[in-house]
Amino acid sequence: WGKSPSPQWVLRLGYDETKEEELQRAKEAKKKMALAKQSQEKAPRVRDVHVKGAMEWEKNAWKVWDKKKDQEEARRSKYSSALTKYIAGNKIVVREEPAAVQLCAHCDIGGGIHPLRRCMGCMAVAYCCR
């Protein structure tokens, strides 16, 4: 009987439910963060795995991408008209291309307009909807 009651059972006259719920949420969040931090510290480090030929593959992929980028720029300069504006000292280039250049053969056959994506598979098709 001589002990004072634990803090969680003390009757508080200025009890506010929303404030109490917020305090409980904060406590739970702190517990979760502590557990997450603890589990991160215990997790073993994963060694970097070297994949044979990966760098070579990546170099080749970049070469293909650069080649396609050059092709794209050549196509743009050949078929599109550019309008350059200077707004507040910033150069803004707006390019307008004829619709025939923006559509691929598949769209032409299908008769619909599809969003065009860069075709990485073949060098012949610059843009393709499939």
Coordinates of C-alpha atoms in Angstrom, one line a residue:
W1 CA 0.0 0.0 0.0
G2 CA 2.9 2.4 0.6
K3 CA 4.0 2.3 -3.0
S4 CA 3.0 5.1 -5.4
P5 CA 0.9 3.9 -8.4
S6 CA 2.7 3.4 -11.7
P7 CA 2.6 6.4 -14.0
Q8 CA 0.3 4.7 -16.6
W9 CA -2.5 4.2 -14.0
V10 CA -2.4 7.7 -12.5
L11 CA -5.7 9.6 -13.0
R12 CA -5.0 12.8 -14.8
L13 CA -7.6 15.5 -14.6
G14 CA -6.5 17.3 -17.7
Y15 CA -6.8 14.1 -19.8
D16 CA -7.0 14.7 -23.5
E17 CA -7.7 11.6 -25.7
T18 CA -6.2 12.9 -28.9
K19 CA -3.0 14.0 -27.1
E20 CA -2.8 10.6 -25.4
E21 CA -3.3 8.7 -28.7
E22 CA -0.5 10.9 -30.3
L23 CA 1.8 10.0 -27.4
Q24 CA 1.0 6.3 -27.8
R25 CA 1.7 6.5 -31.6
A26 CA 5.0 8.3 -30.9
K27 CA 6.0 5.5 -28.5
E28 CA 5.1 2.8 -31.0
A29 CA 7.1 4.6 -33.7
K30 CA 10.1 4.9 -31.5
K31 CA 9.9 1.1 -30.7
K32 CA 9.7 0.3 -34.4
M33 CA 12.6 2.5 -35.3
A34 CA 14.7 1.0 -32.5
L35 CA 13.9 -2.6 -33.7
A36 CA 14.7 -1.7 -37.3
K37 CA 18.0 -0.1 -36.3
Q38 CA 18.8 -3.2 -34.3
S39 CA 18.0 -5.6 -37.1
Q40 CA 20.1 -3.5 -39.5
E41 CA 23.1 -3.6 -37.2
K42 CA 22.9 -7.4 -37.0
A43 CA 22.4 -8.1 -40.7
P44 CA 25.6 -9.4 -42.3
R45 CA 27.2 -7.3 -45.1
V46 CA 26.5 -8.7 -48.6
R47 CA 29.7 -8.9 -50.6
D48 CA 29.8 -7.4 -54.1
V49 CA 29.4 -10.2 -56.5
H50 CA 31.5 -9.8 -59.7
V51 CA 29.6 -11.0 -62.8
K52 CA 31.9 -12.1 -65.5
G53 CA 31.6 -10.0 -68.7
A54 CA 29.1 -7.5 -67.1
M55 CA 31.3 -4.5 -67.7
E56 CA 31.8 -5.5 -71.3
W57 CA 28.1 -5.9 -71.8
E58 CA 27.4 -2.5 -70.3
K59 CA 30.0 -0.9 -72.5
N60 CA 28.4 -2.4 -75.6
A61 CA 25.0 -1.3 -74.5
W62 CA 26.2 2.2 -74.0
K63 CA 27.8 2.1 -77.5
V64 CA 24.5 1.1 -79.0
W65 CA 22.7 3.8 -77.1
D66 CA 25.1 6.4 -78.2
K67 CA 24.8 5.3 -81.8
K68 CA 21.0 5.5 -81.6
K69 CA 21.2 8.9 -79.9
D70 CA 23.4 10.2 -82.8
Q71 CA 20.9 8.7 -85.3
E72 CA 18.0 10.4 -83.5
E73 CA 19.7 13.8 -83.5
A74 CA 20.5 13.4 -87.2
R75 CA 16.9 12.5 -87.9
R76 CA 15.7 15.5 -85.9
S77 CA 17.9 18.0 -87.6
K78 CA 16.9 16.6 -91.0
Y79 CA 13.1 16.5 -90.5
S80 CA 12.1 18.8 -87.7
S81 CA 12.0 22.6 -87.5
A82 CA 13.3 24.2 -84.4
L83 CA 12.2 27.4 -82.8
T84 CA 14.5 29.0 -80.3
K85 CA 13.2 31.4 -77.6
Y86 CA 15.0 33.2 -74.9
I87 CA 12.9 33.6 -71.7
A88 CA 14.5 35.4 -68.8
G89 CA 18.0 34.6 -70.2
N90 CA 17.2 30.8 -70.6
K91 CA 17.4 29.3 -74.0
I92 CA 14.3 27.2 -74.8
V93 CA 14.3 25.1 -78.0
V94 CA 10.9 23.9 -79.3
R95 CA 11.0 21.3 -82.1
E96 CA 8.1 20.6 -84.4
E97 CA 8.1 17.3 -86.4
P98 CA 5.7 16.3 -89.1
A99 CA 3.2 13.6 -88.0
A100 CA 4.7 11.1 -90.5
V101 CA 8.0 11.2 -88.8
Q102 CA 6.5 10.6 -85.4
L103 CA 4.5 7.5 -86.4
C104 CA 6.1 4.2 -86.9
A105 CA 5.2 1.6 -89.6
H106 CA 3.1 -0.5 -87.1
C107 CA 0.9 2.6 -86.3
D108 CA 0.6 3.3 -90.0
I109 CA -0.6 -0.2 -90.7
G110 CA -2.8 -0.4 -87.6
G111 CA -4.3 3.0 -88.2
G112 CA -4.0 4.1 -84.6
I113 CA -1.6 6.4 -82.8
H114 CA 0.5 4.7 -80.1
P115 CA 3.1 6.2 -77.8
L116 CA 6.4 5.7 -79.5
R117 CA 9.3 4.2 -77.7
R118 CA 12.9 4.0 -78.7
C119 CA 13.6 0.5 -80.1
M120 CA 16.7 -0.9 -78.7
G121 CA 16.5 -4.2 -80.5
C122 CA 17.3 -3.2 -84.1
M123 CA 19.2 -0.3 -85.5
A124 CA 16.9 0.1 -88.5
V125 CA 13.9 1.3 -86.5
A126 CA 14.5 4.5 -84.6
Y127 CA 11.0 4.5 -83.0
C128 CA 8.5 1.7 -82.5
C129 CA 5.2 1.4 -80.6
R130 CA 5.8 -2.3 -79.9

